[in-house]
Amino acid sequence: MKIIILAGGKGTRLWPMSRKTSPKQFLKLNSKTLFKKTLKRCLLLEKPENIFVSTNKDYSFLVQKEFKNANLIIEPFSKNTGPAILYALKKLNLKNNELVLVCPSDHFITPDSEFVKSINKAKEIAKSNHIVTFGIKPTSPETGYGYIKIKPNQFKVQKFTEKPNLKTAQDFLNKGNYYWNSGIFLFPVDLIMQEFEKYAKDLLEKTEPISIDKAVIEKSDKIAMLPATFNWSDVGSWNSFYKTQAKDKNNNTTLGNTILHNTKDSLILGNSRLIACIGLKNITVIETEDAVLVANKDDSEKVKQIVENLEKQNKREAYEGVKTLRPWGSYEIIGEGKDYKVKKIIVEPKKRLSLQSHNHRSENWVVIQGKAKITLNNNEYILKKGEAFFIPKKARHRLENIGDILLKVIEVQNGDYLGEDDITRYEDDFNRK
Amino acid sequence: MKIIILAGGKGTRLWPMSRKTSPKQFLKLNSKTLFKKTLKRCLLLEKPENIFVSTNKDYSFLVQKEFKNANLIIEPFSKNTGPAILYALKKLNLKNNELVLVCPSDHFITPDSEFVKSINKAKEIAKSNHIVTFGIKPTSPETGYGYIKIKPNQFKVQKFTEKPNLKTAQDFLNKGNYYWNSGIFLFPVDLIMQEFEKYAKDLLEKTEPISIDKAVIEKSDKIAMLPATFNWSDVGSWNSFYKTQAKDKNNNTTLGNTILHNTKDSLILGNSRLIACIGLKNITVIETEDAVLVANKDDSEKVKQIVENLEKQNKREAYEGVKTLRPWGSYEIIGEGKDYKVKKIIVEPKKRLSLQSHNHRSENWVVIQGKAKITLNNNEYILKKGEAFFIPKKARHRLENIGDILLKVIEVQNGDYLGEDDITRYEDDFNRK
């Protein structure tokens, strides 16, 4: 069996924690990222060489941070799961009607053992020439999910219903033979290609944004559904995240430095600040370096509207946080004004930034941890903790971590223009092995 | 008439904005500080030389920032309004039975014109040998205030009741001849000294923590009450602050960078971060550099419990914020770790820090605005924007602003111990005139 992990989604529904540059699957909340958990599950089923990660160029280094030597399938577009799966299958060019498991990387699933059991059981159904979907027994009348109808105790799918209204969702919940579509698929490769050919021929020639569900699954008569025995959540909102988490005796989930008085049924995630809550009920508080969300927990799906609103105003907070992950490490803006900016730069051991120069700013670097090699024009300098270095405007320079621990540098930029685009690169960001 | 402004209170009821080092009266919210507003009102009544500010050593430079050349009365203790007023009166040593007006500096009063009218009217009553209090017509059954009972249409006070229970407060509200005690007093100096002698003789010899109300006002039979025609709030909680503020069409008061969806009756004060609110009703959100308060607005008096809780744990957030005001300007911690700290230091023109040294840390300074003179051991150096300077451990050094605009410096500290108490001062912080 081959496994394709889908990791190209731009999920911002967990804003302000998730942003376009750090989507849901790569978020570290109170534990491993959802991507890492997905990978861990898949490694219980297959060896690393049989696991492929479909993502885009921007996220490839995020995948590599979590999965060293990952088999990457870099899709040249971002057009939903239909084209993504098709592109991966073409790249893999599998023989012998091999089985393929497709897994989203931004869902929450427990326990791993039940996931493995479900997949193994599904293999038998797939081998009898079926595309297997995994149905989740509904626990509430969710209107944001797709529903799969089966005949009781049968695998054959009777009908798909995408995002029903509340009345219909409640009806499905009562009837008992409707399941949530988990977005996980298992199929023999020849069968899925045959169904693409049959129901989505256009997609074979021209890439259009469409989900695999709309393109094939909802049309094909080869679909079977296995009721999943694992717990599943799409973590599609803070409320949905809250439901996956452990609670204290007042039914609160907290993270970070929090003080709660007379507060219940709430989700309080602190990052760097103290969060004090008094007399709250059913409230979500999410604190990040540059934004704080306070919402009625039942309204947490409306975060989408906030992000859309920010996008319309072209505000940075919609797209990225103050901490930006880079192939060589990360940087974080810790202070800024009209004509200065202070960054904390972290470089991983043996990695370095590109050789570069700036036309409008000088930089002062102070090492606060580790050992740096600095290239300035044609010279090299070694800097230790507590030492500082001045980079004049227009000088070619490079920062490199030559130690065994993280290199941490405070950079103070001074200049009349401080945009990230004032950079001339003389080579790409380089990851020395 | 002489005016005594009381500005020694340590009010932290507007935590996390107010802290012990930056109490309520010196907070800049969306306008001038309450102290400045109080001063402005008093200047409508008297010339600056007749206005005296009673405060303590720690706050004297905060007063001076708001009131250049203020007549300061620095009380050697912090023991409530009784000793504070008595100490000020002794210092002033007034003759000819002069009138004295005592004003708290942390109350909200509008409009100034009505305040002036009330004081002028009260002068006549005071001259007939009365201690005049100013009564506020209650608008709600507050249990945290003192109540004054008068006979309808008379000045003479019948009874004081401090902090009644809710039932009693409601009863007072219904009756109509009970007023809130505003804490503003006007009296002839000989009369108040006579009443101190009569009812609080101990206080003349020995300082004890007691309010002027408990010590004299509630006992004396010389008390008159004038119903105030101005609007008044003691701004004793965020809810009480909210009531003094302008509201938008959804009855919200906001400050800073906020986005509100379906939110009403709420107080949202942002500082440096974006605050997004969804589906809130009657909620207070106060965001500062190091702490966020989210509270049911009706519970905002319970902030006190949060601060007490923090004090018990000896947490910095109870006492001071990340920005600390100093006689020469201010500093703010913008980043810190185990063995480094990054500060933004602002020095006012022509001012300088003390000559000092540190045993456990070196410092790198980068100028981001203005012009600095740096003393290092026996040498002096001039630093301009963009330039950096290294201060080794144990070196005597001083930072001075020799320009005409604010000097801004990023300081990166490195060391095994970074406490503010690792400092040897060779002279006091110095304010060059």
mmCIF file of C-alpha atoms in Angstrom, chain A residues 47-243:
data_model
loop_
_atom_site.group_PDB
_atom_site.id
_atom_site.type_symbol
_atom_site.label_atom_id
_atom_site.label_comp_id
_atom_site.label_asym_id
_atom_site.label_seq_id
_atom_site.Cartn_x
_atom_site.Cartn_y
_atom_site.Cartn_z
ATOM 1 C CA LYS A 47 7.425 2.175 5.972
ATOM 2 C CA PRO A 48 8.557 5.776 5.310
ATOM 3 C CA GLU A 49 9.418 5.006 1.687
ATOM 4 C CA ASN A 50 5.763 4.185 0.995
ATOM 5 C CA ILE A 51 4.496 7.448 2.449
ATOM 6 C CA PHE A 52 4.213 10.503 0.191
ATOM 7 C CA VAL A 53 3.354 14.027 1.186
ATOM 8 C CA SER A 54 1.408 16.190 -1.230
ATOM 9 C CA THR A 55 1.985 19.866 -0.525
ATOM 10 C CA ASN A 56 2.991 23.115 -2.209
ATOM 11 C CA LYS A 57 6.316 24.926 -2.526
ATOM 12 C CA ASP A 58 5.642 27.282 0.380
ATOM 13 C CA TYR A 59 4.987 24.499 2.853
ATOM 14 C CA SER A 60 7.649 22.020 1.722
ATOM 15 C CA PHE A 61 10.162 23.108 4.381
ATOM 16 C CA LEU A 62 7.421 22.914 7.025
ATOM 17 C CA VAL A 63 6.883 19.281 6.016
ATOM 18 C CA GLN A 64 10.641 18.656 6.106
ATOM 19 C CA LYS A 65 10.901 20.103 9.617
ATOM 20 C CA GLU A 66 8.433 17.427 10.757
ATOM 21 C CA PHE A 67 9.419 14.579 8.424
ATOM 22 C CA LYS A 68 13.082 14.492 7.521
ATOM 23 C CA ASN A 69 13.704 12.961 4.073
ATOM 24 C CA ALA A 70 9.967 13.055 3.312
ATOM 25 C CA ASN A 71 8.906 11.933 -0.167
ATOM 26 C CA LEU A 72 7.508 15.258 -1.294
ATOM 27 C CA ILE A 73 5.025 15.697 -4.105
ATOM 28 C CA ILE A 74 5.039 19.437 -4.750
ATOM 29 C CA GLU A 75 1.836 20.336 -6.555
ATOM 30 C CA PRO A 76 2.319 23.291 -8.905
ATOM 31 C CA PHE A 77 -1.137 24.648 -8.008
ATOM 32 C CA SER A 78 -3.420 24.800 -4.960
ATOM 33 C CA LYS A 79 -6.738 23.613 -6.298
ATOM 34 C CA ASN A 80 -8.445 21.417 -3.711
ATOM 35 C CA THR A 81 -8.210 17.662 -3.219
ATOM 36 C CA GLY A 82 -9.344 16.508 -6.696
ATOM 37 C CA PRO A 83 -6.359 17.849 -8.636
ATOM 38 C CA ALA A 84 -3.993 17.237 -5.694
ATOM 39 C CA ILE A 85 -4.774 13.494 -5.545
ATOM 40 C CA LEU A 86 -4.764 13.114 -9.300
ATOM 41 C CA TYR A 87 -1.394 14.913 -9.580
ATOM 42 C CA ALA A 88 0.104 12.681 -6.874
ATOM 43 C CA LEU A 89 -1.211 9.506 -8.527
ATOM 44 C CA LYS A 90 0.252 10.525 -11.871
ATOM 45 C CA LYS A 91 3.621 11.271 -10.250
ATOM 46 C CA LEU A 92 3.632 7.945 -8.414
ATOM 47 C CA ASN A 93 2.652 6.012 -11.544
ATOM 48 C CA LEU A 94 1.763 2.890 -9.543
ATOM 49 C CA LYS A 95 1.547 -0.617 -11.001
ATOM 50 C CA ASN A 96 -0.317 -3.824 -10.188
ATOM 51 C CA ASN A 97 -3.480 -2.043 -9.093
ATOM 52 C CA GLU A 98 -1.764 -1.163 -5.798
ATOM 53 C CA LEU A 99 -3.841 0.087 -2.884
ATOM 54 C CA VAL A 100 -3.603 3.786 -2.024
ATOM 55 C CA LEU A 101 -4.632 5.418 1.242
ATOM 56 C CA VAL A 102 -5.327 9.170 1.156
ATOM 57 C CA CYS A 103 -5.166 10.996 4.502
ATOM 58 C CA PRO A 104 -5.800 14.661 5.268
ATOM 59 C CA SER A 105 -3.091 15.956 7.627
ATOM 60 C CA ASP A 106 -5.203 18.392 9.630
ATOM 61 C CA HIS A 107 -7.661 16.092 11.374
ATOM 62 C CA PHE A 108 -7.612 14.852 14.937
ATOM 63 C CA ILE A 109 -7.906 11.070 15.332
ATOM 64 C CA THR A 110 -7.638 8.841 18.421
ATOM 65 C CA PRO A 111 -6.626 6.191 19.233
ATOM 66 C CA ASP A 112 -4.034 5.253 16.624
ATOM 67 C CA SER A 113 -4.734 1.553 17.206
ATOM 68 C CA GLU A 114 -8.365 1.864 16.071
ATOM 69 C CA PHE A 115 -7.253 3.826 13.018
ATOM 70 C CA VAL A 116 -4.917 0.969 12.067
ATOM 71 C CA LYS A 117 -7.698 -1.585 12.637
ATOM 72 C CA SER A 118 -10.133 0.384 10.445
ATOM 73 C CA ILE A 119 -7.630 0.734 7.603
ATOM 74 C CA ASN A 120 -6.757 -2.967 7.720
ATOM 75 C CA LYS A 121 -10.425 -3.917 7.605
ATOM 76 C CA ALA A 122 -10.979 -1.472 4.714
ATOM 77 C CA LYS A 123 -8.206 -3.076 2.679
ATOM 78 C CA GLU A 124 -10.365 -6.172 2.187
ATOM 79 C CA ILE A 125 -13.276 -4.068 0.927
ATOM 80 C CA ALA A 126 -11.005 -2.029 -1.360
ATOM 81 C CA LYS A 127 -9.578 -5.228 -2.857
ATOM 82 C CA SER A 128 -13.096 -6.212 -3.904
ATOM 83 C CA ASN A 129 -12.889 -3.206 -6.265
ATOM 84 C CA HIS A 130 -14.252 -0.481 -4.028
ATOM 85 C CA ILE A 131 -13.294 3.049 -3.125
ATOM 86 C CA VAL A 132 -13.606 2.967 0.657
ATOM 87 C CA THR A 133 -14.651 5.989 2.649
ATOM 88 C CA PHE A 134 -14.601 6.099 6.448
ATOM 89 C CA GLY A 135 -17.836 7.185 8.098
ATOM 90 C CA ILE A 136 -17.963 8.857 11.481
ATOM 91 C CA LYS A 137 -21.037 8.288 13.646
ATOM 92 C CA PRO A 138 -22.528 11.780 14.141
ATOM 93 C CA THR A 139 -22.787 13.071 17.703
ATOM 94 C CA SER A 140 -24.420 16.404 16.844
ATOM 95 C CA PRO A 141 -26.355 17.899 13.896
ATOM 96 C CA GLU A 142 -23.316 19.511 12.226
ATOM 97 C CA THR A 143 -24.181 21.600 9.194
ATOM 98 C CA GLY A 144 -20.628 22.040 7.931
ATOM 99 C CA TYR A 145 -19.911 18.389 7.138
ATOM 100 C CA GLY A 146 -20.694 15.994 4.291
ATOM 101 C CA TYR A 147 -23.037 13.089 5.207
ATOM 102 C CA ILE A 148 -22.929 9.560 3.798
ATOM 103 C CA LYS A 149 -26.092 7.425 3.821
ATOM 104 C CA ILE A 150 -25.773 3.643 3.942
ATOM 105 C CA LYS A 151 -28.246 0.808 4.394
ATOM 106 C CA PRO A 152 -27.950 -0.517 7.961
ATOM 107 C CA ASN A 153 -25.135 -3.072 8.243
ATOM 108 C CA GLN A 154 -24.106 -2.680 4.624
ATOM 109 C CA PHE A 155 -21.043 -1.053 3.103
ATOM 110 C CA LYS A 156 -22.603 0.212 -0.112
ATOM 111 C CA VAL A 157 -23.161 3.949 -0.124
ATOM 112 C CA GLN A 158 -26.677 5.099 -1.004
ATOM 113 C CA LYS A 159 -26.295 8.868 -1.032
ATOM 114 C CA PHE A 160 -24.022 11.819 -0.233
ATOM 115 C CA THR A 161 -25.340 15.071 1.209
ATOM 116 C CA GLU A 162 -22.963 18.018 1.501
ATOM 117 C CA LYS A 163 -23.567 20.609 4.239
ATOM 118 C CA PRO A 164 -27.262 19.983 5.042
ATOM 119 C CA ASN A 165 -29.339 22.617 6.831
ATOM 120 C CA LEU A 166 -29.892 22.199 10.557
ATOM 121 C CA LYS A 167 -33.278 20.496 10.199
ATOM 122 C CA THR A 168 -31.902 17.944 7.741
ATOM 123 C CA ALA A 169 -28.773 17.404 9.846
ATOM 124 C CA GLN A 170 -30.958 16.751 12.893
ATOM 125 C CA ASP A 171 -33.027 14.325 10.825
ATOM 126 C CA PHE A 172 -29.842 12.477 9.715
ATOM 127 C CA LEU A 173 -28.671 12.323 13.317
ATOM 128 C CA ASN A 174 -31.998 10.786 14.427
ATOM 129 C CA LYS A 175 -32.132 8.243 11.591
ATOM 130 C CA GLY A 176 -28.823 6.607 12.529
ATOM 131 C CA ASN A 177 -27.731 5.373 9.075
ATOM 132 C CA TYR A 178 -26.061 8.669 8.118
ATOM 133 C CA TYR A 179 -22.349 9.201 8.793
ATOM 134 C CA TRP A 180 -19.935 12.114 8.542
ATOM 135 C CA ASN A 181 -17.507 11.875 5.656
ATOM 136 C CA SER A 182 -14.037 11.849 7.243
ATOM 137 C CA GLY A 183 -12.195 12.661 4.007
ATOM 138 C CA ILE A 184 -10.008 9.563 4.285
ATOM 139 C CA PHE A 185 -10.062 7.249 1.248
ATOM 140 C CA LEU A 186 -8.651 3.866 0.407
ATOM 141 C CA PHE A 187 -8.773 2.519 -3.161
ATOM 142 C CA PRO A 188 -7.038 0.362 -5.752
ATOM 143 C CA VAL A 189 -5.214 2.771 -8.070
ATOM 144 C CA ASP A 190 -6.697 1.358 -11.302
ATOM 145 C CA LEU A 191 -10.208 1.815 -9.958
ATOM 146 C CA ILE A 192 -9.766 5.469 -8.970
ATOM 147 C CA MET A 193 -8.139 6.286 -12.327
ATOM 148 C CA GLN A 194 -11.013 4.539 -14.099
ATOM 149 C CA GLU A 195 -13.525 6.602 -12.094
ATOM 150 C CA PHE A 196 -11.626 9.832 -12.785
ATOM 151 C CA GLU A 197 -11.801 8.912 -16.461
ATOM 152 C CA LYS A 198 -15.520 8.197 -16.183
ATOM 153 C CA TYR A 199 -16.713 11.136 -14.039
ATOM 154 C CA ALA A 200 -14.000 13.812 -14.253
ATOM 155 C CA LYS A 201 -12.421 13.441 -17.665
ATOM 156 C CA ASP A 202 -11.842 17.210 -17.890
ATOM 157 C CA LEU A 203 -9.639 17.072 -14.826
ATOM 158 C CA LEU A 204 -7.242 14.681 -16.604
ATOM 159 C CA GLU A 205 -6.434 17.407 -19.113
ATOM 160 C CA LYS A 206 -7.078 20.651 -17.303
ATOM 161 C CA THR A 207 -6.695 21.515 -13.631
ATOM 162 C CA GLU A 208 -9.784 22.977 -12.002
ATOM 163 C CA PRO A 209 -10.409 23.592 -8.320
ATOM 164 C CA ILE A 210 -12.688 20.739 -7.173
ATOM 165 C CA SER A 211 -12.748 18.327 -4.259
ATOM 166 C CA ILE A 212 -12.264 14.595 -4.815
ATOM 167 C CA ASP A 213 -15.744 14.206 -3.322
ATOM 168 C CA LYS A 214 -17.434 16.409 -5.896
ATOM 169 C CA ALA A 215 -15.295 15.096 -8.777
ATOM 170 C CA VAL A 216 -15.594 11.361 -8.186
ATOM 171 C CA ILE A 217 -16.829 10.087 -4.829
ATOM 172 C CA GLU A 218 -20.348 11.513 -4.990
ATOM 173 C CA LYS A 219 -20.840 10.163 -8.527
ATOM 174 C CA SER A 220 -19.222 6.745 -8.569
ATOM 175 C CA ASP A 221 -21.187 3.562 -7.838
ATOM 176 C CA LYS A 222 -18.073 1.849 -6.532
ATOM 177 C CA ILE A 223 -18.093 3.620 -3.200
ATOM 178 C CA ALA A 224 -18.236 1.688 0.054
ATOM 179 C CA MET A 225 -18.319 3.132 3.537
ATOM 180 C CA LEU A 226 -16.762 1.607 6.604
ATOM 181 C CA PRO A 227 -18.042 2.945 9.925
ATOM 182 C CA ALA A 228 -14.862 4.129 11.647
ATOM 183 C CA THR A 229 -14.124 2.874 15.140
ATOM 184 C CA PHE A 230 -11.743 5.763 15.884
ATOM 185 C CA ASN A 231 -12.647 9.184 17.286
ATOM 186 C CA TRP A 232 -12.420 11.889 14.693
ATOM 187 C CA SER A 233 -12.589 15.672 14.468
ATOM 188 C CA ASP A 234 -11.801 17.926 11.553
ATOM 189 C CA VAL A 235 -10.668 20.598 14.057
ATOM 190 C CA GLY A 236 -12.508 23.023 11.801
ATOM 191 C CA SER A 237 -13.154 25.633 14.485
ATOM 192 C CA TRP A 238 -12.009 26.470 17.991
ATOM 193 C CA ASN A 239 -15.151 24.851 19.329
ATOM 194 C CA SER A 240 -14.294 21.675 17.482
ATOM 195 C CA PHE A 241 -10.698 21.867 18.815
ATOM 196 C CA TYR A 242 -12.091 22.348 22.343
ATOM 197 C CA LYS A 243 -14.104 19.137 22.003
#
